[in-house]
Amino acid sequence: MLVMLRSTYEDMSREAANIVAERLRRKPDMVLGLATGSTPLGMYRELIRMHIEEGLDFSKVTTFNLDEYVGLPPSHDQSYHYFMKEALFDHINLNPSRVHVPMGMAPDVEAICEWYEERIRQAGGIDLQILGIGSNGHIAFNEPGSSLGSRTRIKTLTERTIRDNARFFANKEEVPHLAITMGIGTIMEAGELIILANGEKKADAVKASVEGPITAMMPASIVQMHRKAYFIVDETAASKLSPDMLEELTGRPNGQPAMHS
Ligand code: F6R
């Protein structure tokens, strides 16, 4: 795992978009794993800009989203289907037949989970997976305590995640309690991972994931085991890392800002 410290959210987002764009130019039919949430929005904006201004071509790309709420139709403005359309899909040239978001409204949700795993296998596996991190250390909807070898399945959201996500709904009661999520084992099979974190709210989870023990109670800590994982953080999300780690990342004692003379 490589930790990359960037000054601002915009720098973090640009860095991530540059990695995606570089991989895409190298492999135009890449399989790209996508995340929702507020963290990757800046990266999506940058990818859209690259598509419009630089002709970055997504026409042969296959995508798999990490998760979806159970019980929300794709037309619901808080469903992840809707979110992805607004944030990315409507603005780039993806082929809709190659876009996958778990179907939260499927009558047999368990069958959908198995089908999702099968589709990922048929596509040749995920080349690059984008991840955010929950303030409790979750990745996708793999909450603390999730098996580190888990596959795509239904999960119950924790109170903390429901509280964190309530900001997007009219009230907390409207937040679904169940979601379909790729498993941690599924995520770890991706060829490369980009895990993004910005803001003070993520600082504890970043510290525990980067410096703490690998444990199911901090699902993002498993990323330490991935050979090609880029943990890209902004300064506020990195603010609780140990002085040694900050010095390692910045090349400056205690990660102090460079002195300008
Ligand atoms: C979303 C997802 C979640 C989010 C996490 C952070 O697809 O998998 O794990 O990445 O909850 O959410 P934000 O970015 O809104 O802080």
PDB file of C-alpha atoms and ligand atoms in Angstrom:
ATOM      1  CA  MET A   1       0.000   0.000   0.000  1.00  0.00           C
ATOM      2  CA  LEU A   2       1.254   3.434  -0.886  1.00  0.00           C
ATOM      3  CA  VAL A   3      -0.033   6.408   1.132  1.00  0.00           C
ATOM      4  CA  MET A   4      -0.143   9.624  -0.906  1.00  0.00           C
ATOM      5  CA  LEU A   5      -0.652  12.897   0.910  1.00  0.00           C
ATOM      6  CA  ARG A   6      -2.074  15.821  -1.069  1.00  0.00           C
ATOM      7  CA  SER A   7      -2.711  19.318   0.271  1.00  0.00           C
ATOM      8  CA  THR A   8      -6.338  19.752  -0.663  1.00  0.00           C
ATOM      9  CA  TYR A   9      -9.430  17.845  -1.726  1.00  0.00           C
ATOM     10  CA  GLU A  10      -8.931  19.141  -5.276  1.00  0.00           C
ATOM     11  CA  ASP A  11      -5.326  17.873  -5.384  1.00  0.00           C
ATOM     12  CA  MET A  12      -6.418  14.497  -4.011  1.00  0.00           C
ATOM     13  CA  SER A  13      -9.191  14.261  -6.616  1.00  0.00           C
ATOM     14  CA  ARG A  14      -6.888  15.233  -9.498  1.00  0.00           C
ATOM     15  CA  GLU A  15      -4.286  12.682  -8.425  1.00  0.00           C
ATOM     16  CA  ALA A  16      -6.904   9.907  -8.393  1.00  0.00           C
ATOM     17  CA  ALA A  17      -8.343  10.977 -11.767  1.00  0.00           C
ATOM     18  CA  ASN A  18      -4.846  11.007 -13.271  1.00  0.00           C
ATOM     19  CA  ILE A  19      -4.256   7.419 -12.165  1.00  0.00           C
ATOM     20  CA  VAL A  20      -7.620   6.311 -13.625  1.00  0.00           C
ATOM     21  CA  ALA A  21      -6.954   8.164 -16.894  1.00  0.00           C
ATOM     22  CA  GLU A  22      -3.476   6.709 -17.218  1.00  0.00           C
ATOM     23  CA  ARG A  23      -4.770   3.151 -16.724  1.00  0.00           C
ATOM     24  CA  LEU A  24      -7.631   3.784 -19.157  1.00  0.00           C
ATOM     25  CA  ARG A  25      -5.339   5.088 -21.884  1.00  0.00           C
ATOM     26  CA  ARG A  26      -3.183   2.002 -21.430  1.00  0.00           C
ATOM     27  CA  LYS A  27      -6.183  -0.386 -21.427  1.00  0.00           C
ATOM     28  CA  PRO A  28      -9.247   1.160 -23.141  1.00  0.00           C
ATOM     29  CA  ASP A  29     -11.438  -1.842 -22.208  1.00  0.00           C
ATOM     30  CA  MET A  30     -10.486  -1.759 -18.550  1.00  0.00           C
ATOM     31  CA  VAL A  31     -12.870  -2.920 -15.809  1.00  0.00           C
ATOM     32  CA  LEU A  32     -13.361  -0.058 -13.375  1.00  0.00           C
ATOM     33  CA  GLY A  33     -14.895  -0.390  -9.921  1.00  0.00           C
ATOM     34  CA  LEU A  34     -16.757   2.710  -8.762  1.00  0.00           C
ATOM     35  CA  ALA A  35     -17.906   4.168  -5.447  1.00  0.00           C
ATOM     36  CA  THR A  36     -20.634   6.611  -4.486  1.00  0.00           C
ATOM     37  CA  GLY A  37     -20.602   9.105  -1.606  1.00  0.00           C
ATOM     38  CA  SER A  38     -19.263  12.633  -1.487  1.00  0.00           C
ATOM     39  CA  THR A  39     -15.555  11.683  -1.547  1.00  0.00           C
ATOM     40  CA  PRO A  40     -15.150  10.641  -5.216  1.00  0.00           C
ATOM     41  CA  LEU A  41     -17.230  13.531  -6.603  1.00  0.00           C
ATOM     42  CA  GLY A  42     -14.165  15.705  -7.282  1.00  0.00           C
ATOM     43  CA  MET A  43     -12.469  12.810  -9.075  1.00  0.00           C
ATOM     44  CA  TYR A  44     -15.590  12.225 -11.184  1.00  0.00           C
ATOM     45  CA  ARG A  45     -15.702  15.942 -12.072  1.00  0.00           C
ATOM     46  CA  GLU A  46     -12.086  15.758 -13.214  1.00  0.00           C
ATOM     47  CA  LEU A  47     -12.730  12.608 -15.285  1.00  0.00           C
ATOM     48  CA  ILE A  48     -15.701  14.352 -16.937  1.00  0.00           C
ATOM     49  CA  ARG A  49     -13.480  17.322 -17.718  1.00  0.00           C
ATOM     50  CA  MET A  50     -10.867  15.005 -19.241  1.00  0.00           C
ATOM     51  CA  HIS A  51     -13.570  13.338 -21.329  1.00  0.00           C
ATOM     52  CA  ILE A  52     -14.891  16.661 -22.642  1.00  0.00           C
ATOM     53  CA  GLU A  53     -11.632  18.549 -23.064  1.00  0.00           C
ATOM     54  CA  GLU A  54      -9.135  15.780 -23.762  1.00  0.00           C
ATOM     55  CA  GLY A  55     -11.340  13.119 -25.353  1.00  0.00           C
ATOM     56  CA  LEU A  56     -10.781  10.542 -22.591  1.00  0.00           C
ATOM     57  CA  ASP A  57     -12.732   7.600 -24.001  1.00  0.00           C
ATOM     58  CA  PHE A  58     -14.898   5.388 -21.795  1.00  0.00           C
ATOM     59  CA  SER A  59     -16.734   3.622 -24.641  1.00  0.00           C
ATOM     60  CA  LYS A  60     -15.113   0.226 -24.022  1.00  0.00           C
ATOM     61  CA  VAL A  61     -14.970   0.420 -20.232  1.00  0.00           C
ATOM     62  CA  THR A  62     -16.950  -1.970 -18.028  1.00  0.00           C
ATOM     63  CA  THR A  63     -17.938  -0.627 -14.605  1.00  0.00           C
ATOM     64  CA  PHE A  64     -19.065  -2.251 -11.376  1.00  0.00           C
ATOM     65  CA  ASN A  65     -20.341  -0.154  -8.502  1.00  0.00           C
ATOM     66  CA  LEU A  66     -19.611  -1.231  -4.968  1.00  0.00           C
ATOM     67  CA  ASP A  67     -23.067  -1.104  -3.486  1.00  0.00           C
ATOM     68  CA  GLU A  68     -26.733  -0.116  -3.519  1.00  0.00           C
ATOM     69  CA  TYR A  69     -29.452   0.297  -0.897  1.00  0.00           C
ATOM     70  CA  VAL A  70     -32.028  -2.490  -0.740  1.00  0.00           C
ATOM     71  CA  GLY A  71     -35.525  -1.246  -1.486  1.00  0.00           C
ATOM     72  CA  LEU A  72     -34.758   1.981  -3.368  1.00  0.00           C
ATOM     73  CA  PRO A  73     -35.735   2.031  -7.060  1.00  0.00           C
ATOM     74  CA  PRO A  74     -33.136   3.386  -9.511  1.00  0.00           C
ATOM     75  CA  SER A  75     -35.359   6.462  -9.941  1.00  0.00           C
ATOM     76  CA  HIS A  76     -35.118   7.377  -6.214  1.00  0.00           C
ATOM     77  CA  ASP A  77     -32.848  10.382  -5.882  1.00  0.00           C
ATOM     78  CA  GLN A  78     -30.902   8.721  -3.049  1.00  0.00           C
ATOM     79  CA  SER A  79     -30.370   5.415  -4.852  1.00  0.00           C
ATOM     80  CA  TYR A  80     -26.826   4.808  -5.990  1.00  0.00           C
ATOM     81  CA  HIS A  81     -28.115   4.199  -9.519  1.00  0.00           C
ATOM     82  CA  TYR A  82     -29.435   7.753  -9.563  1.00  0.00           C
ATOM     83  CA  PHE A  83     -26.337   9.145  -7.881  1.00  0.00           C
ATOM     84  CA  MET A  84     -24.008   7.599 -10.469  1.00  0.00           C
ATOM     85  CA  LYS A  85     -26.092   8.846 -13.385  1.00  0.00           C
ATOM     86  CA  GLU A  86     -25.963  12.390 -12.036  1.00  0.00           C
ATOM     87  CA  ALA A  87     -22.333  12.328 -10.909  1.00  0.00           C
ATOM     88  CA  LEU A  88     -20.734  10.509 -13.833  1.00  0.00           C
ATOM     89  CA  PHE A  89     -22.662   8.252 -16.204  1.00  0.00           C
ATOM     90  CA  ASP A  90     -24.710  10.993 -17.894  1.00  0.00           C
ATOM     91  CA  HIS A  91     -21.579  13.006 -18.649  1.00  0.00           C
ATOM     92  CA  ILE A  92     -19.205  10.474 -20.233  1.00  0.00           C
ATOM     93  CA  ASN A  93     -19.506   7.989 -23.099  1.00  0.00           C
ATOM     94  CA  LEU A  94     -19.950   4.697 -21.232  1.00  0.00           C
ATOM     95  CA  ASN A  95     -21.849   1.932 -23.017  1.00  0.00           C
ATOM     96  CA  PRO A  96     -24.901   1.366 -20.731  1.00  0.00           C
ATOM     97  CA  SER A  97     -24.724  -2.393 -21.364  1.00  0.00           C
ATOM     98  CA  ARG A  98     -21.346  -2.458 -19.630  1.00  0.00           C
ATOM     99  CA  VAL A  99     -22.453  -0.513 -16.533  1.00  0.00           C
ATOM    100  CA  HIS A 100     -23.282  -2.499 -13.394  1.00  0.00           C
ATOM    101  CA  VAL A 101     -24.826  -1.255 -10.163  1.00  0.00           C
ATOM    102  CA  PRO A 102     -26.352  -3.877  -7.817  1.00  0.00           C
ATOM    103  CA  MET A 103     -30.143  -4.068  -8.196  1.00  0.00           C
ATOM    104  CA  GLY A 104     -31.524  -3.142  -4.797  1.00  0.00           C
ATOM    105  CA  MET A 105     -35.104  -3.743  -5.957  1.00  0.00           C
ATOM    106  CA  ALA A 106     -34.544  -7.289  -7.209  1.00  0.00           C
ATOM    107  CA  PRO A 107     -37.137  -9.748  -5.855  1.00  0.00           C
ATOM    108  CA  ASP A 108     -34.365 -12.262  -5.071  1.00  0.00           C
ATOM    109  CA  VAL A 109     -31.564 -10.131  -3.671  1.00  0.00           C
ATOM    110  CA  GLU A 110     -29.372 -13.118  -2.825  1.00  0.00           C
ATOM    111  CA  ALA A 111     -29.495 -14.358  -6.419  1.00  0.00           C
ATOM    112  CA  ILE A 112     -28.497 -10.864  -7.555  1.00  0.00           C
ATOM    113  CA  CYS A 113     -25.437 -10.981  -5.281  1.00  0.00           C
ATOM    114  CA  GLU A 114     -24.297 -14.269  -6.819  1.00  0.00           C
ATOM    115  CA  TRP A 115     -24.993 -12.961 -10.312  1.00  0.00           C
ATOM    116  CA  TYR A 116     -22.922  -9.845  -9.555  1.00  0.00           C
ATOM    117  CA  GLU A 117     -19.909 -11.944  -8.540  1.00  0.00           C
ATOM    118  CA  GLU A 118     -20.335 -14.029 -11.690  1.00  0.00           C
ATOM    119  CA  ARG A 119     -20.514 -10.913 -13.895  1.00  0.00           C
ATOM    120  CA  ILE A 120     -17.278  -9.603 -12.354  1.00  0.00           C
ATOM    121  CA  ARG A 121     -15.613 -12.949 -13.074  1.00  0.00           C
ATOM    122  CA  GLN A 122     -16.934 -12.992 -16.663  1.00  0.00           C
ATOM    123  CA  ALA A 123     -15.557  -9.482 -17.194  1.00  0.00           C
ATOM    124  CA  GLY A 124     -12.121 -10.783 -16.230  1.00  0.00           C
ATOM    125  CA  GLY A 125     -12.052  -9.220 -12.749  1.00  0.00           C
ATOM    126  CA  ILE A 126     -11.844  -5.588 -11.718  1.00  0.00           C
ATOM    127  CA  ASP A 127      -8.669  -3.845 -12.893  1.00  0.00           C
ATOM    128  CA  LEU A 128      -8.949  -0.776 -10.671  1.00  0.00           C
ATOM    129  CA  GLN A 129     -11.386  -0.248  -7.808  1.00  0.00           C
ATOM    130  CA  ILE A 130     -12.198   3.182  -6.353  1.00  0.00           C
ATOM    131  CA  LEU A 131     -13.047   3.236  -2.643  1.00  0.00           C
ATOM    132  CA  GLY A 132     -14.082   5.782  -0.048  1.00  0.00           C
ATOM    133  CA  ILE A 133     -13.895   5.100   3.672  1.00  0.00           C
ATOM    134  CA  GLY A 134     -16.608   5.481   6.292  1.00  0.00           C
ATOM    135  CA  SER A 135     -15.879   7.365   9.505  1.00  0.00           C
ATOM    136  CA  ASN A 136     -16.091   3.923  11.194  1.00  0.00           C
ATOM    137  CA  GLY A 137     -13.599   2.454   8.725  1.00  0.00           C
ATOM    138  CA  HIS A 138     -16.102   0.689   6.481  1.00  0.00           C
ATOM    139  CA  ILE A 139     -15.336   0.121   2.808  1.00  0.00           C
ATOM    140  CA  ALA A 140     -18.342  -0.210   0.529  1.00  0.00           C
ATOM    141  CA  PHE A 141     -20.993  -1.258   3.083  1.00  0.00           C
ATOM    142  CA  ASN A 142     -18.680  -3.701   4.815  1.00  0.00           C
ATOM    143  CA  GLU A 143     -19.220  -2.447   8.323  1.00  0.00           C
ATOM    144  CA  PRO A 144     -16.866  -3.166  11.250  1.00  0.00           C
ATOM    145  CA  GLY A 145     -16.974  -6.885  12.006  1.00  0.00           C
ATOM    146  CA  SER A 146     -17.475  -7.896   8.346  1.00  0.00           C
ATOM    147  CA  SER A 147     -15.491 -10.941   7.315  1.00  0.00           C
ATOM    148  CA  LEU A 148     -12.283  -9.925   5.575  1.00  0.00           C
ATOM    149  CA  GLY A 149     -12.940 -12.691   3.026  1.00  0.00           C
ATOM    150  CA  SER A 150     -16.582 -11.750   2.366  1.00  0.00           C
ATOM    151  CA  ARG A 151     -18.221 -11.751  -1.076  1.00  0.00           C
ATOM    152  CA  THR A 152     -21.073  -9.666  -2.505  1.00  0.00           C
ATOM    153  CA  ARG A 153     -24.029  -9.988  -0.120  1.00  0.00           C
ATOM    154  CA  ILE A 154     -26.719  -8.163   1.868  1.00  0.00           C
ATOM    155  CA  LYS A 155     -25.562  -6.209   4.911  1.00  0.00           C
ATOM    156  CA  THR A 156     -27.325  -4.368   7.697  1.00  0.00           C
ATOM    157  CA  LEU A 157     -26.032  -0.817   8.076  1.00  0.00           C
ATOM    158  CA  THR A 158     -24.758   0.291  11.479  1.00  0.00           C
ATOM    159  CA  GLU A 159     -26.404   3.133  13.394  1.00  0.00           C
ATOM    160  CA  ARG A 160     -23.347   5.281  12.683  1.00  0.00           C
ATOM    161  CA  THR A 161     -23.559   4.784   8.926  1.00  0.00           C
ATOM    162  CA  ILE A 162     -27.299   5.451   8.968  1.00  0.00           C
ATOM    163  CA  ARG A 163     -26.575   8.659  10.917  1.00  0.00           C
ATOM    164  CA  ASP A 164     -23.743   9.663   8.533  1.00  0.00           C
ATOM    165  CA  ASN A 165     -25.943   9.051   5.470  1.00  0.00           C
ATOM    166  CA  ALA A 166     -29.058  10.702   6.920  1.00  0.00           C
ATOM    167  CA  ARG A 167     -27.732  14.037   5.636  1.00  0.00           C
ATOM    168  CA  PHE A 168     -28.807  12.987   2.148  1.00  0.00           C
ATOM    169  CA  PHE A 169     -32.368  11.992   3.125  1.00  0.00           C
ATOM    170  CA  ALA A 170     -35.310  14.057   4.393  1.00  0.00           C
ATOM    171  CA  ASN A 171     -34.825  12.420   7.795  1.00  0.00           C
ATOM    172  CA  LYS A 172     -32.974   9.539   9.464  1.00  0.00           C
ATOM    173  CA  GLU A 173     -36.052   7.280   9.330  1.00  0.00           C
ATOM    174  CA  GLU A 174     -35.921   7.286   5.530  1.00  0.00           C
ATOM    175  CA  VAL A 175     -32.406   5.821   5.345  1.00  0.00           C
ATOM    176  CA  PRO A 176     -32.663   2.142   4.296  1.00  0.00           C
ATOM    177  CA  HIS A 177     -31.226  -0.312   6.817  1.00  0.00           C
ATOM    178  CA  LEU A 178     -30.085  -2.900   4.283  1.00  0.00           C
ATOM    179  CA  ALA A 179     -27.703  -2.699   1.356  1.00  0.00           C
ATOM    180  CA  ILE A 180     -26.133  -4.983  -1.226  1.00  0.00           C
ATOM    181  CA  THR A 181     -22.392  -4.628  -1.078  1.00  0.00           C
ATOM    182  CA  MET A 182     -19.360  -6.112  -2.752  1.00  0.00           C
ATOM    183  CA  GLY A 183     -17.482  -8.125  -0.153  1.00  0.00           C
ATOM    184  CA  ILE A 184     -14.051  -7.335   1.202  1.00  0.00           C
ATOM    185  CA  GLY A 185     -12.719 -10.482  -0.486  1.00  0.00           C
ATOM    186  CA  THR A 186     -14.231  -9.297  -3.778  1.00  0.00           C
ATOM    187  CA  ILE A 187     -12.654  -5.844  -3.416  1.00  0.00           C
ATOM    188  CA  MET A 188      -9.250  -7.264  -2.527  1.00  0.00           C
ATOM    189  CA  GLU A 189      -9.190  -9.259  -5.784  1.00  0.00           C
ATOM    190  CA  ALA A 190      -9.122  -6.044  -7.842  1.00  0.00           C
ATOM    191  CA  GLY A 191      -5.793  -5.550  -9.597  1.00  0.00           C
ATOM    192  CA  GLU A 192      -5.361  -2.084  -8.079  1.00  0.00           C
ATOM    193  CA  LEU A 193      -7.173  -0.066  -5.424  1.00  0.00           C
ATOM    194  CA  ILE A 194      -7.513   3.674  -4.968  1.00  0.00           C
ATOM    195  CA  ILE A 195      -8.861   4.559  -1.535  1.00  0.00           C
ATOM    196  CA  LEU A 196      -9.722   8.215  -1.018  1.00  0.00           C
ATOM    197  CA  ALA A 197     -10.243  10.126   2.213  1.00  0.00           C
ATOM    198  CA  ASN A 198     -10.645  13.817   2.860  1.00  0.00           C
ATOM    199  CA  GLY A 199     -11.692  15.929   5.804  1.00  0.00           C
ATOM    200  CA  GLU A 200     -11.217  15.790   9.547  1.00  0.00           C
ATOM    201  CA  LYS A 201     -14.153  13.398   9.974  1.00  0.00           C
ATOM    202  CA  LYS A 202     -12.068  10.671   8.357  1.00  0.00           C
ATOM    203  CA  ALA A 203      -8.825  11.340  10.291  1.00  0.00           C
ATOM    204  CA  ASP A 204      -9.366   8.626  12.956  1.00  0.00           C
ATOM    205  CA  ALA A 205     -10.332   5.997  10.384  1.00  0.00           C
ATOM    206  CA  VAL A 206      -7.336   6.926   8.201  1.00  0.00           C
ATOM    207  CA  LYS A 207      -4.933   6.636  11.128  1.00  0.00           C
ATOM    208  CA  ALA A 208      -6.367   3.276  12.225  1.00  0.00           C
ATOM    209  CA  SER A 209      -6.388   1.901   8.669  1.00  0.00           C
ATOM    210  CA  VAL A 210      -2.876   3.013   7.807  1.00  0.00           C
ATOM    211  CA  GLU A 211      -1.061   2.535  11.113  1.00  0.00           C
ATOM    212  CA  GLY A 212      -3.242   0.169  13.112  1.00  0.00           C
ATOM    213  CA  PRO A 213      -3.512  -3.595  13.111  1.00  0.00           C
ATOM    214  CA  ILE A 214      -5.345  -5.316  10.279  1.00  0.00           C
ATOM    215  CA  THR A 215      -8.677  -6.174  11.795  1.00  0.00           C
ATOM    216  CA  ALA A 216     -12.257  -6.857  10.754  1.00  0.00           C
ATOM    217  CA  MET A 217     -13.236  -4.103  13.207  1.00  0.00           C
ATOM    218  CA  MET A 218     -11.540  -1.582  10.868  1.00  0.00           C
ATOM    219  CA  PRO A 219     -12.360  -3.008   7.424  1.00  0.00           C
ATOM    220  CA  ALA A 220     -10.234  -0.466   5.519  1.00  0.00           C
ATOM    221  CA  SER A 221      -7.124  -1.747   7.352  1.00  0.00           C
ATOM    222  CA  ILE A 222      -7.171  -4.788   5.004  1.00  0.00           C
ATOM    223  CA  VAL A 223      -5.942  -2.471   2.256  1.00  0.00           C
ATOM    224  CA  GLN A 224      -2.494  -2.692   3.913  1.00  0.00           C
ATOM    225  CA  MET A 225      -2.333  -6.225   2.490  1.00  0.00           C
ATOM    226  CA  HIS A 226      -2.951  -5.141  -1.113  1.00  0.00           C
ATOM    227  CA  ARG A 227       0.187  -4.911  -3.223  1.00  0.00           C
ATOM    228  CA  LYS A 228      -1.144  -2.165  -5.496  1.00  0.00           C
ATOM    229  CA  ALA A 229      -3.260   0.063  -3.290  1.00  0.00           C
ATOM    230  CA  TYR A 230      -2.993   3.852  -3.330  1.00  0.00           C
ATOM    231  CA  PHE A 231      -4.397   5.467  -0.203  1.00  0.00           C
ATOM    232  CA  ILE A 232      -4.769   9.110  -1.282  1.00  0.00           C
ATOM    233  CA  VAL A 233      -5.586  11.537   1.520  1.00  0.00           C
ATOM    234  CA  ASP A 234      -5.821  15.278   1.953  1.00  0.00           C
ATOM    235  CA  GLU A 235      -4.087  17.120   4.791  1.00  0.00           C
ATOM    236  CA  THR A 236      -7.046  17.138   7.150  1.00  0.00           C
ATOM    237  CA  ALA A 237      -7.714  13.417   6.750  1.00  0.00           C
ATOM    238  CA  ALA A 238      -3.996  12.807   7.389  1.00  0.00           C
ATOM    239  CA  SER A 239      -3.902  15.096  10.421  1.00  0.00           C
ATOM    240  CA  LYS A 240      -3.888  12.285  13.023  1.00  0.00           C
ATOM    241  CA  LEU A 241      -1.159  10.183  11.412  1.00  0.00           C
ATOM    242  CA  SER A 242       1.904   9.752  13.612  1.00  0.00           C
ATOM    243  CA  PRO A 243       4.752  12.254  13.262  1.00  0.00           C
ATOM    244  CA  ASP A 244       6.941   9.480  11.831  1.00  0.00           C
ATOM    245  CA  MET A 245       4.399   8.663   9.156  1.00  0.00           C
ATOM    246  CA  LEU A 246       3.885  12.331   8.304  1.00  0.00           C
ATOM    247  CA  GLU A 247       7.629  12.834   8.044  1.00  0.00           C
ATOM    248  CA  GLU A 248       7.819   9.798   5.764  1.00  0.00           C
ATOM    249  CA  LEU A 249       5.043  11.216   3.557  1.00  0.00           C
ATOM    250  CA  THR A 250       6.194  14.815   3.424  1.00  0.00           C
ATOM    251  CA  GLY A 251       9.924  14.471   3.925  1.00  0.00           C
ATOM    252  CA  ARG A 252       9.614  17.151   6.623  1.00  0.00           C
ATOM    253  CA  PRO A 253       9.868  16.751  10.432  1.00  0.00           C
ATOM    254  CA  ASN A 254       6.359  16.280  11.898  1.00  0.00           C
ATOM    255  CA  GLY A 255       4.934  16.868   8.447  1.00  0.00           C
ATOM    256  CA  GLN A 256       5.353  20.624   8.978  1.00  0.00           C
ATOM    257  CA  PRO A 257       4.562  22.768   5.950  1.00  0.00           C
ATOM    258  CA  ALA A 258       7.665  23.698   3.948  1.00  0.00           C
ATOM    259  CA  MET A 259       9.252  27.006   5.004  1.00  0.00           C
ATOM    260  CA  HIS A 260       9.248  29.612   2.287  1.00  0.00           C
ATOM    261  CA  SER A 261      12.112  32.072   2.440  1.00  0.00           C
TER     262      SER A 261
HETATM  263  C1  F6R B   1     -20.114   4.207  -1.334  1.00  0.00           C
HETATM  264  C2  F6R B   1     -19.381   3.454  -0.349  1.00  0.00           C
HETATM  265  C3  F6R B   1     -19.123   3.955   1.025  1.00  0.00           C
HETATM  266  C4  F6R B   1     -18.512   5.353   1.041  1.00  0.00           C
HETATM  267  C5  F6R B   1     -18.220   5.803   2.467  1.00  0.00           C
HETATM  268  C6  F6R B   1     -17.740   7.233   2.512  1.00  0.00           C
HETATM  269  O1  F6R B   1     -20.256   3.480  -2.535  1.00  0.00           O
HETATM  270  O2  F6R B   1     -19.000   2.384  -0.664  1.00  0.00           O
HETATM  271  O3  F6R B   1     -18.260   3.059   1.686  1.00  0.00           O
HETATM  272  O4  F6R B   1     -17.343   5.338   0.292  1.00  0.00           O
HETATM  273  O5  F6R B   1     -19.373   5.691   3.246  1.00  0.00           O
HETATM  274  O6  F6R B   1     -18.776   8.067   2.126  1.00  0.00           O
HETATM  275  P1  F6R B   1     -18.520   9.623   1.845  1.00  0.00           P
HETATM  276  O7  F6R B   1     -17.633   9.676   0.656  1.00  0.00           O
HETATM  277  O8  F6R B   1     -19.879  10.190   1.551  1.00  0.00           O
HETATM  278  O9  F6R B   1     -17.877  10.175   3.063  1.00  0.00           O
END
